[in-house]
mmCIF file of C-alpha atoms and ligand atoms in Angstrom:
data_model
loop_
_atom_site.group_PDB
_atom_site.id
_atom_site.type_symbol
_atom_site.label_atom_id
_atom_site.label_comp_id
_atom_site.label_asym_id
_atom_site.label_seq_id
_atom_site.Cartn_x
_atom_site.Cartn_y
_atom_site.Cartn_z
ATOM 1 C CA UNK A 117 0.000 0.000 0.000
ATOM 2 C CA UNK A 118 1.382 3.389 -0.892
ATOM 3 C CA UNK A 119 1.320 6.428 1.335
ATOM 4 C CA UNK A 120 -1.340 8.942 0.264
ATOM 5 C CA UNK A 121 0.009 12.295 -0.753
ATOM 6 C CA UNK A 122 -2.633 14.989 -0.314
ATOM 7 C CA UNK A 123 -1.349 18.496 -1.055
ATOM 8 C CA UNK A 124 2.156 17.297 -0.090
ATOM 9 C CA UNK A 125 0.928 15.900 3.246
ATOM 10 C CA UNK A 126 1.696 12.207 3.519
ATOM 11 C CA UNK A 127 -1.100 10.163 5.055
ATOM 12 C CA UNK A 128 -1.147 6.473 6.006
ATOM 13 C CA UNK A 129 -3.391 4.651 3.493
ATOM 14 C CA UNK A 130 -5.140 2.664 6.227
ATOM 15 C CA UNK A 131 -7.066 3.701 9.302
ATOM 16 C CA UNK A 132 -7.603 1.335 12.218
ATOM 17 C CA UNK A 133 -11.232 1.035 13.352
ATOM 18 C CA UNK A 134 -12.533 -1.126 16.236
ATOM 19 C CA UNK A 135 -9.973 -3.888 15.658
ATOM 20 C CA UNK A 136 -9.744 -3.798 11.855
ATOM 21 C CA UNK A 137 -7.760 -1.878 9.280
ATOM 22 C CA UNK A 138 -9.912 -0.035 6.738
ATOM 23 C CA UNK A 139 -9.118 2.163 3.762
ATOM 24 C CA UNK A 140 -8.629 5.885 4.413
ATOM 25 C CA UNK A 141 -11.646 6.718 2.199
ATOM 26 C CA UNK A 142 -13.888 4.439 4.275
ATOM 27 C CA UNK A 143 -13.066 6.067 7.623
ATOM 28 C CA UNK A 144 -16.242 8.177 7.674
ATOM 29 C CA UNK A 145 -19.019 8.988 10.157
ATOM 30 C CA UNK A 146 -22.684 10.064 9.912
ATOM 31 C CA UNK A 147 -23.506 13.754 10.390
ATOM 32 C CA UNK A 148 -25.666 12.787 13.404
ATOM 33 C CA UNK A 149 -22.681 11.252 15.209
ATOM 34 C CA UNK A 150 -22.944 12.231 18.893
ATOM 35 C CA UNK A 151 -19.365 13.534 19.058
ATOM 36 C CA UNK A 152 -19.971 16.059 16.268
ATOM 37 C CA UNK A 153 -22.866 17.660 18.156
ATOM 38 C CA UNK A 154 -21.736 17.382 21.758
ATOM 39 C CA UNK A 155 -17.949 17.130 21.675
ATOM 40 C CA UNK A 156 -17.923 13.591 23.073
ATOM 41 C CA UNK A 157 -14.490 12.415 21.993
ATOM 42 C CA UNK A 158 -11.163 11.756 23.681
ATOM 43 C CA UNK A 159 -7.961 11.474 21.732
ATOM 44 C CA UNK A 160 -4.182 11.321 21.702
ATOM 45 C CA UNK A 161 -1.335 12.710 19.668
ATOM 46 C CA UNK A 162 1.712 10.460 19.439
ATOM 47 C CA UNK A 163 4.873 10.738 17.371
ATOM 48 C CA UNK A 164 7.015 8.080 15.731
ATOM 49 C CA UNK A 165 10.619 8.930 14.885
ATOM 50 C CA UNK A 166 13.352 7.564 12.672
ATOM 51 C CA UNK A 167 16.128 5.796 14.597
ATOM 52 C CA UNK A 168 19.075 3.593 13.628
ATOM 53 C CA UNK A 169 16.932 0.580 14.527
ATOM 54 C CA UNK A 170 14.054 1.714 12.325
ATOM 55 C CA UNK A 171 10.988 3.723 13.237
ATOM 56 C CA UNK A 172 10.176 3.960 16.948
ATOM 57 C CA UNK A 173 7.020 5.290 18.609
ATOM 58 C CA UNK A 174 7.724 7.635 21.516
ATOM 59 C CA UNK A 175 6.107 6.759 24.864
ATOM 60 C CA UNK A 176 3.286 4.851 23.192
ATOM 61 C CA UNK A 177 2.145 3.057 26.351
ATOM 62 C CA UNK A 178 1.901 6.319 28.304
ATOM 63 C CA UNK A 179 -0.141 7.933 25.535
ATOM 64 C CA UNK A 180 -2.570 5.038 25.338
ATOM 65 C CA UNK A 181 -2.865 4.948 29.143
ATOM 66 C CA UNK A 182 -3.790 8.644 29.088
ATOM 67 C CA UNK A 183 -6.290 7.936 26.292
ATOM 68 C CA UNK A 184 -7.972 5.222 28.339
ATOM 69 C CA UNK A 185 -7.964 7.467 31.415
ATOM 70 C CA UNK A 186 -9.619 10.229 29.397
ATOM 71 C CA UNK A 187 -12.272 7.724 28.295
ATOM 72 C CA UNK A 188 -12.774 6.623 31.897
ATOM 73 C CA UNK A 189 -13.489 10.203 33.023
ATOM 74 C CA UNK A 190 -16.254 10.392 30.415
ATOM 75 C CA UNK A 191 -17.650 6.963 31.367
ATOM 76 C CA UNK A 192 -16.872 5.480 27.982
ATOM 77 C CA UNK A 193 -16.993 1.728 28.096
ATOM 78 C CA UNK A 194 -14.058 0.937 25.823
ATOM 79 C CA UNK A 195 -13.683 -2.690 24.804
ATOM 80 C CA UNK A 196 -10.270 -2.215 23.171
ATOM 81 C CA UNK A 197 -7.414 -2.876 25.604
ATOM 82 C CA UNK A 198 -4.175 -0.986 26.116
ATOM 83 C CA UNK A 199 -2.255 -3.773 24.389
ATOM 84 C CA UNK A 200 -4.634 -3.800 21.437
ATOM 85 C CA UNK A 201 -4.300 -0.045 20.954
ATOM 86 C CA UNK A 202 -0.506 -0.317 21.169
ATOM 87 C CA UNK A 203 -0.376 -3.217 18.763
ATOM 88 C CA UNK A 204 -2.689 -1.465 16.297
ATOM 89 C CA UNK A 205 -0.506 1.666 16.453
ATOM 90 C CA UNK A 206 2.593 -0.376 15.661
ATOM 91 C CA UNK A 207 0.868 -2.170 12.770
ATOM 92 C CA UNK A 208 -0.456 1.093 11.353
ATOM 93 C CA UNK A 209 3.006 2.685 11.315
ATOM 94 C CA UNK A 210 4.549 -0.467 9.886
ATOM 95 C CA UNK A 211 1.942 -0.706 7.125
ATOM 96 C CA UNK A 212 2.262 2.977 6.191
ATOM 97 C CA UNK A 213 5.965 2.616 5.460
ATOM 98 C CA UNK A 214 6.513 6.134 6.850
ATOM 99 C CA UNK A 215 9.794 6.583 8.700
ATOM 100 C CA UNK A 216 8.386 9.362 10.860
ATOM 101 C CA UNK A 217 4.757 10.137 11.514
ATOM 102 C CA UNK A 218 2.147 11.416 13.920
ATOM 103 C CA UNK A 219 -0.549 9.077 15.234
ATOM 104 C CA UNK A 220 -4.027 10.126 16.221
ATOM 105 C CA UNK A 221 -5.874 7.505 18.307
ATOM 106 C CA UNK A 222 -9.421 8.685 19.025
ATOM 107 C CA UNK A 223 -12.382 7.277 20.928
ATOM 108 C CA UNK A 224 -15.814 8.863 20.488
ATOM 109 C CA UNK A 225 -19.550 8.427 20.874
ATOM 110 C CA UNK A 226 -20.892 7.446 17.476
ATOM 111 C CA UNK A 227 -24.351 6.750 16.093
ATOM 112 C CA UNK A 228 -26.316 3.513 16.046
ATOM 113 C CA UNK A 229 -28.187 3.912 12.771
ATOM 114 C CA UNK A 230 -30.637 1.104 13.691
ATOM 115 C CA UNK A 231 -31.459 2.733 17.003
ATOM 116 C CA UNK A 232 -30.575 6.417 16.738
ATOM 117 C CA UNK A 233 -30.312 8.649 19.810
ATOM 118 C CA UNK A 234 -29.849 12.360 19.239
ATOM 119 C CA UNK A 235 -29.985 13.803 22.757
ATOM 120 C CA UNK A 236 -27.186 14.980 25.017
ATOM 121 C CA UNK A 237 -27.339 11.735 27.014
ATOM 122 C CA UNK A 238 -24.308 9.907 25.636
ATOM 123 C CA UNK A 239 -25.085 6.443 26.997
ATOM 124 C CA UNK A 240 -27.173 5.073 24.085
ATOM 125 C CA UNK A 241 -24.436 5.837 21.551
ATOM 126 C CA UNK A 242 -21.838 3.263 20.541
ATOM 127 C CA UNK A 243 -18.163 3.753 21.370
ATOM 128 C CA UNK A 244 -15.979 4.002 18.285
ATOM 129 C CA UNK A 245 -12.189 3.630 18.333
ATOM 130 C CA UNK A 246 -9.980 4.777 15.477
ATOM 131 C CA UNK A 247 -6.303 5.425 14.803
ATOM 132 C CA UNK A 248 -5.127 7.495 11.845
ATOM 133 C CA UNK A 249 -1.593 8.555 10.995
ATOM 134 C CA UNK A 250 0.147 11.145 8.866
ATOM 135 C CA UNK A 251 3.493 12.819 8.450
ATOM 136 C CA UNK A 252 3.341 16.040 10.470
ATOM 137 C CA UNK A 253 6.320 18.369 10.288
ATOM 138 C CA UNK A 254 7.279 20.893 12.925
ATOM 139 C CA UNK A 255 4.012 22.115 14.473
ATOM 140 C CA UNK A 256 5.085 25.703 15.147
ATOM 141 C CA UNK A 257 7.267 25.954 12.036
ATOM 142 C CA UNK A 258 10.672 24.597 10.990
ATOM 143 C CA UNK A 259 12.581 27.574 12.364
ATOM 144 C CA UNK A 260 10.734 27.679 15.680
ATOM 145 C CA UNK A 261 12.925 25.054 17.370
ATOM 146 C CA UNK A 262 15.925 27.369 17.064
ATOM 147 C CA UNK A 263 14.569 30.884 16.782
ATOM 148 C CA UNK A 264 11.610 30.505 19.079
ATOM 149 C CA UNK A 265 8.072 31.777 18.706
ATOM 150 C CA UNK A 266 6.284 34.959 19.685
ATOM 151 C CA UNK A 267 3.257 34.420 21.879
ATOM 152 C CA UNK A 268 0.610 36.407 23.727
ATOM 153 C CA UNK A 269 -1.362 35.944 26.897
ATOM 154 C CA UNK A 270 -4.856 35.006 25.872
ATOM 155 C CA UNK A 271 -7.889 36.994 26.901
ATOM 156 C CA UNK A 272 -9.604 33.590 27.270
ATOM 157 C CA UNK A 273 -9.433 31.749 30.591
ATOM 158 C CA UNK A 274 -8.334 28.107 30.559
ATOM 159 C CA UNK A 275 -11.021 25.511 31.334
ATOM 160 C CA UNK A 276 -11.298 24.653 35.014
ATOM 161 C CA UNK A 277 -11.082 21.169 36.483
ATOM 162 C CA UNK A 278 -14.656 21.284 37.729
ATOM 163 C CA UNK A 279 -16.159 22.134 34.366
ATOM 164 C CA UNK A 280 -14.045 20.375 31.738
ATOM 165 C CA UNK A 281 -11.281 18.419 33.487
ATOM 166 C CA UNK A 282 -8.005 19.213 31.708
ATOM 167 C CA UNK A 283 -6.632 15.871 32.924
ATOM 168 C CA UNK A 284 -8.747 14.245 30.206
ATOM 169 C CA UNK A 285 -7.726 15.020 26.631
ATOM 170 C CA UNK A 286 -11.270 15.517 25.377
ATOM 171 C CA UNK A 287 -12.282 16.964 22.032
ATOM 172 C CA UNK A 288 -14.522 19.484 23.802
ATOM 173 C CA UNK A 289 -11.509 21.011 25.599
ATOM 174 C CA UNK A 290 -10.196 22.069 22.241
ATOM 175 C CA UNK A 291 -13.007 24.574 21.726
ATOM 176 C CA UNK A 292 -11.235 26.546 24.477
ATOM 177 C CA UNK A 293 -7.908 25.865 22.738
ATOM 178 C CA UNK A 294 -9.345 27.091 19.434
ATOM 179 C CA UNK A 295 -10.433 30.391 20.992
ATOM 180 C CA UNK A 296 -6.907 30.838 22.358
ATOM 181 C CA UNK A 297 -5.237 29.860 19.085
ATOM 182 C CA UNK A 298 -7.461 31.966 16.793
ATOM 183 C CA UNK A 299 -7.054 35.079 18.916
ATOM 184 C CA UNK A 300 -3.266 34.632 18.915
ATOM 185 C CA UNK A 301 -3.027 34.064 15.156
ATOM 186 C CA UNK A 302 -5.305 36.977 14.281
ATOM 187 C CA UNK A 303 -3.145 39.248 16.423
ATOM 188 C CA UNK A 304 0.043 38.105 14.682
ATOM 189 C CA UNK A 305 1.344 35.656 17.329
ATOM 190 C CA UNK A 306 2.162 31.977 16.807
ATOM 191 C CA UNK A 307 0.451 30.795 19.958
ATOM 192 C CA UNK A 308 -1.457 31.971 23.007
ATOM 193 C CA UNK A 309 -0.911 31.153 26.663
ATOM 194 C CA UNK A 310 -4.007 30.967 28.829
ATOM 195 C CA UNK A 311 -4.260 31.925 32.485
ATOM 196 C CA UNK A 312 -6.395 29.756 34.748
ATOM 197 C CA UNK A 313 -9.517 30.910 36.586
ATOM 198 C CA UNK A 314 -7.313 32.152 39.470
ATOM 199 C CA UNK A 315 -5.152 34.224 37.140
ATOM 200 C CA UNK A 316 -2.109 31.949 37.262
ATOM 201 C CA UNK A 317 -0.321 30.762 34.135
ATOM 202 C CA UNK A 318 -1.847 27.586 32.717
ATOM 203 C CA UNK A 319 -0.664 26.378 29.288
ATOM 204 C CA UNK A 320 -0.677 27.028 25.550
ATOM 205 C CA UNK A 321 -3.558 25.909 23.319
ATOM 206 C CA UNK A 322 -1.712 22.627 22.761
ATOM 207 C CA UNK A 323 1.474 22.807 24.854
ATOM 208 C CA UNK A 324 2.726 22.858 28.417
ATOM 209 C CA UNK A 325 5.042 25.633 29.523
ATOM 210 C CA UNK A 326 8.409 25.861 31.321
ATOM 211 C CA UNK A 327 10.342 28.870 32.654
ATOM 212 C CA UNK A 328 14.076 28.797 33.232
ATOM 213 C CA UNK A 329 14.904 31.008 36.175
ATOM 214 C CA UNK A 330 18.434 31.244 37.602
ATOM 215 C CA UNK A 331 19.215 27.780 36.261
ATOM 216 C CA UNK A 332 16.031 26.204 37.667
ATOM 217 C CA UNK A 333 12.946 25.040 35.823
ATOM 218 C CA UNK A 334 9.520 26.257 36.887
ATOM 219 C CA UNK A 335 6.284 24.860 35.493
ATOM 220 C CA UNK A 336 2.605 25.042 36.463
ATOM 221 C CA UNK A 337 1.583 22.125 38.699
ATOM 222 C CA UNK A 338 -0.530 19.162 37.653
ATOM 223 C CA UNK A 339 -4.023 19.089 38.988
ATOM 224 C CA UNK A 340 -5.371 22.549 38.342
ATOM 225 C CA UNK A 341 -5.884 23.350 34.680
ATOM 226 C CA UNK A 342 -3.176 21.696 32.598
ATOM 227 C CA UNK A 343 -3.005 18.516 30.576
ATOM 228 C CA UNK A 344 -0.482 16.159 32.196
ATOM 229 C CA UNK A 345 1.796 16.356 29.184
ATOM 230 C CA UNK A 346 3.987 13.419 28.328
ATOM 231 C CA UNK A 347 6.655 15.721 26.885
ATOM 232 C CA UNK A 348 6.406 17.752 30.110
ATOM 233 C CA UNK A 349 7.054 14.575 32.075
ATOM 234 C CA UNK A 350 9.966 13.676 29.770
ATOM 235 C CA UNK A 351 11.550 17.120 30.240
ATOM 236 C CA UNK A 352 11.200 16.893 34.035
ATOM 237 C CA UNK A 353 12.906 13.492 34.028
ATOM 238 C CA UNK A 354 15.687 14.654 31.698
ATOM 239 C CA UNK A 355 16.226 17.788 33.819
ATOM 240 C CA UNK A 356 16.498 15.743 37.004
ATOM 241 C CA UNK A 357 19.062 13.514 35.344
ATOM 242 C CA UNK A 358 21.045 16.644 34.414
ATOM 243 C CA UNK A 359 20.744 17.857 38.038
ATOM 244 C CA UNK A 360 18.605 20.798 36.964
ATOM 245 C CA UNK A 361 16.150 21.591 39.743
ATOM 246 C CA UNK A 362 12.458 21.510 38.763
ATOM 247 C CA UNK A 363 9.722 23.249 40.731
ATOM 248 C CA UNK A 364 6.033 22.711 39.943
ATOM 249 C CA UNK A 365 4.410 25.873 41.215
ATOM 250 C CA UNK A 366 1.872 28.641 40.597
ATOM 251 C CA UNK A 367 3.275 31.201 38.171
ATOM 252 C CA UNK A 368 2.153 34.800 37.662
ATOM 253 C CA UNK A 369 1.766 36.321 34.217
ATOM 254 C CA UNK A 370 4.502 38.915 34.771
ATOM 255 C CA UNK A 371 6.998 36.163 35.641
ATOM 256 C CA UNK A 372 6.876 35.144 31.973
ATOM 257 C CA UNK A 373 8.232 38.573 30.986
ATOM 258 C CA UNK A 374 11.055 38.433 33.513
ATOM 259 C CA UNK A 375 12.301 34.888 33.215
ATOM 260 C CA UNK A 376 15.663 34.004 31.620
ATOM 261 C CA UNK A 377 14.273 31.423 29.197
ATOM 262 C CA UNK A 378 10.828 30.155 28.335
ATOM 263 C CA UNK A 379 9.721 27.160 26.270
ATOM 264 C CA UNK A 380 6.729 25.075 25.258
ATOM 265 C CA UNK A 381 6.607 21.285 25.400
ATOM 266 C CA UNK A 382 4.257 18.990 23.525
ATOM 267 C CA UNK A 383 4.167 16.010 21.217
ATOM 268 C CA UNK A 384 3.472 18.256 18.243
ATOM 269 C CA UNK A 385 5.588 21.231 19.405
ATOM 270 C CA UNK A 386 8.357 19.053 20.952
ATOM 271 C CA UNK A 387 10.520 21.617 22.826
ATOM 272 C CA UNK A 388 9.951 25.047 21.294
ATOM 273 C CA UNK A 389 11.601 28.165 22.725
ATOM 274 C CA UNK A 390 9.534 31.319 23.227
ATOM 275 C CA UNK A 391 11.290 34.548 22.246
ATOM 276 C CA UNK A 392 8.640 37.143 23.167
ATOM 277 C CA UNK A 393 5.508 37.298 25.295
ATOM 278 C CA UNK A 394 3.072 40.167 24.577
ATOM 279 C CA UNK A 395 5.887 41.749 22.490
ATOM 280 C CA UNK A 396 8.217 41.720 25.520
ATOM 281 C CA UNK A 397 11.550 39.989 24.848
ATOM 282 C CA UNK A 398 12.241 36.969 27.039
ATOM 283 C CA UNK A 399 15.880 36.890 28.214
ATOM 284 C CA UNK A 400 18.189 37.462 25.250
ATOM 285 C CA UNK A 401 15.318 36.799 22.835
ATOM 286 C CA UNK A 402 17.234 33.765 21.544
ATOM 287 C CA UNK A 403 17.030 30.085 22.454
ATOM 288 C CA UNK A 404 18.649 29.858 25.878
ATOM 289 C CA UNK A 405 21.426 27.497 26.959
ATOM 290 C CA UNK A 406 19.271 25.315 29.174
ATOM 291 C CA UNK A 407 16.513 25.086 26.564
ATOM 292 C CA UNK A 408 19.139 23.982 24.024
ATOM 293 C CA UNK A 409 20.607 21.415 26.420
ATOM 294 C CA UNK A 410 17.175 19.920 27.114
ATOM 295 C CA UNK A 411 16.331 19.901 23.399
ATOM 296 C CA UNK A 412 19.612 18.124 22.580
ATOM 297 C CA UNK A 413 18.988 15.400 25.153
ATOM 298 C CA UNK A 414 15.332 15.059 24.160
ATOM 299 C CA UNK A 415 16.120 14.712 20.449
ATOM 300 C CA UNK A 416 18.883 12.206 21.197
ATOM 301 C CA UNK A 417 16.412 10.099 23.171
ATOM 302 C CA UNK A 418 13.603 10.215 20.615
ATOM 303 C CA UNK A 419 16.008 9.289 17.844
ATOM 304 C CA UNK A 420 17.403 6.445 19.936
ATOM 305 C CA UNK A 421 20.981 7.717 20.148
ATOM 306 C CA UNK A 422 20.965 7.717 23.955
ATOM 307 C CA UNK A 423 18.803 5.866 26.469
ATOM 308 C CA UNK A 424 15.931 7.498 28.305
ATOM 309 C CA UNK A 425 16.467 8.520 31.951
ATOM 310 C CA UNK A 426 16.789 5.415 34.130
ATOM 311 C CA UNK A 427 16.754 3.350 30.939
ATOM 312 C CA UNK A 428 12.988 3.623 30.819
ATOM 313 C CA UNK A 429 11.383 1.962 27.765
ATOM 314 C CA UNK A 430 10.296 5.158 26.016
ATOM 315 C CA UNK A 431 10.729 3.814 22.475
ATOM 316 C CA UNK A 432 8.650 1.090 20.854
ATOM 317 C CA UNK A 433 10.623 -0.078 17.837
ATOM 318 C CA UNK A 434 8.072 -0.849 15.163
ATOM 319 C CA UNK A 435 9.955 -3.518 13.240
ATOM 320 C CA UNK A 436 11.070 -5.325 16.407
ATOM 321 C CA UNK A 437 7.625 -5.491 17.985
ATOM 322 C CA UNK A 438 6.008 -8.900 17.765
ATOM 323 C CA UNK A 439 2.263 -9.284 17.535
ATOM 324 C CA UNK A 440 0.370 -9.114 20.860
ATOM 325 C CA UNK A 441 3.325 -7.829 22.847
ATOM 326 C CA UNK A 442 3.428 -4.194 21.795
ATOM 327 C CA UNK A 443 3.387 -2.671 25.255
ATOM 328 C CA UNK A 444 5.807 -5.107 26.815
ATOM 329 C CA UNK A 445 8.378 -5.355 24.034
ATOM 330 C CA UNK A 446 9.371 -1.713 23.946
ATOM 331 C CA UNK A 447 12.844 -0.813 25.079
ATOM 332 C CA UNK A 448 15.870 1.321 24.337
HETATM 333 N N1 PMP B 698 -1.544 20.813 26.775
HETATM 334 C C1 PMP B 698 -2.465 20.674 25.814
HETATM 335 C C2 PMP B 698 -3.738 21.445 25.910
HETATM 336 C C3 PMP B 698 -2.229 19.829 24.705
HETATM 337 O O1 PMP B 698 -3.137 19.699 23.748
HETATM 338 C C4 PMP B 698 -0.998 19.138 24.628
HETATM 339 C C5 PMP B 698 -0.722 18.233 23.459
HETATM 340 N N2 PMP B 698 -1.172 16.933 23.690
HETATM 341 C C6 PMP B 698 -0.057 19.308 25.663
HETATM 342 C C7 PMP B 698 -0.370 20.152 26.723
HETATM 343 C C8 PMP B 698 1.234 18.569 25.668
HETATM 344 O O2 PMP B 698 1.024 17.216 25.949
HETATM 345 P P1 PMP B 698 1.972 16.079 25.373
HETATM 346 O O3 PMP B 698 3.359 16.466 25.723
HETATM 347 O O4 PMP B 698 1.534 14.848 26.048
HETATM 348 O O5 PMP B 698 1.754 16.044 23.900
#
C-alpha cells in the first residue's frame, strides 16, 4: 500500500477502526454522530521517529494509558485494551511505510443507525475507536525550534477542572484551545498562553510551559488546569538527570516577561523556545542554553541515540515489535 500524498501531506493509506484496518476513504461517520454535536471524543497525539533501529514510537504506552484514562473520566466503556491499541498503532506505522509520523488515536460516541439517539445523554451511543496517521512536520514551524516563537497571553481563561477536566484530553476542551489559538493568530502571534480561573499561568492551546529562572525550571503544577503532558514529564525526568532543579508551582503572568528562558513542550511542538511574550523579549530573545541542552537530550532520546532517563522503555521499535506484545516489548 502506498502512502497517500494529499497536497504534499503524507497520510497512512489505512485507518484502524474497532480492531480492523480499513481504507482511508472508508473512515467516515454520519452527520448525526454524537461527538460532532456534543464534543464527546477523547484522543491522543503520538509521534514516531526515525532511529538507527528503524521507526520507533515515543512513549506509546503512556499515551494510550492517558487515552484510556480520558475515556474513563467520560464513562466510555471501551472494549479495546491498552495492548490492542498499542499493537494497532505499531501495525499502522509499519503498514504505512513512513519513517516518521504522527498518530491520532481517538475514541468517540458514534451513532447507532438502527437505534438512533440524538440527545445529550451519551449512553445510548456506541463507542468508536480509530487510529489514523500522517506525516506532520514541525508544528510551530521549521525555524521555531531554534529561533523561538512569539506568543501572547490570551484573553480567554483556561477551562477549570470542575467544568471540563483538563486531565482528560477531550475533544470538547479544544473549543477553548481554538479560541486561544485563533485570537493569537489573528493578532500576529504563533500561539497563546491561557491563564487559569485564578489568574495563574496555565498552558498554551496545545502545549505545556516551562520557565528557566536562575538555572532552575519552573512549570505550572498538575491538577489545576493543565493537561499532564507526556513531553512535560519527559523534560522533568531529563532535567532531574542533568541535576537541573524543577519546581512545579503557581506562576504569575509577569513572571513570563522576567524569566531568563521560556519554552513550550508537547508532542506536536516538541521543545519550542519562546522569544517574546506580549511583544516583551524573554531573556536574550534567543534560544537559551538550558533550553538547548534539554532539546539536545530530548532529540537524542527520541532518535534512539541515547537511552531514556533510568533506561525507561520510552521507544517502541516498530519492526522489532512482535504481535500481541506491543506494550511489553518496547525498550531502548
Ligand atoms: N496541553 C495541551 C492542551 C495539549 O493539547 C498538549 C498536546 N497533547 C499538551 C499540553 C502537551 O502534551 P503532550 O506532551 O503529552 O503532547
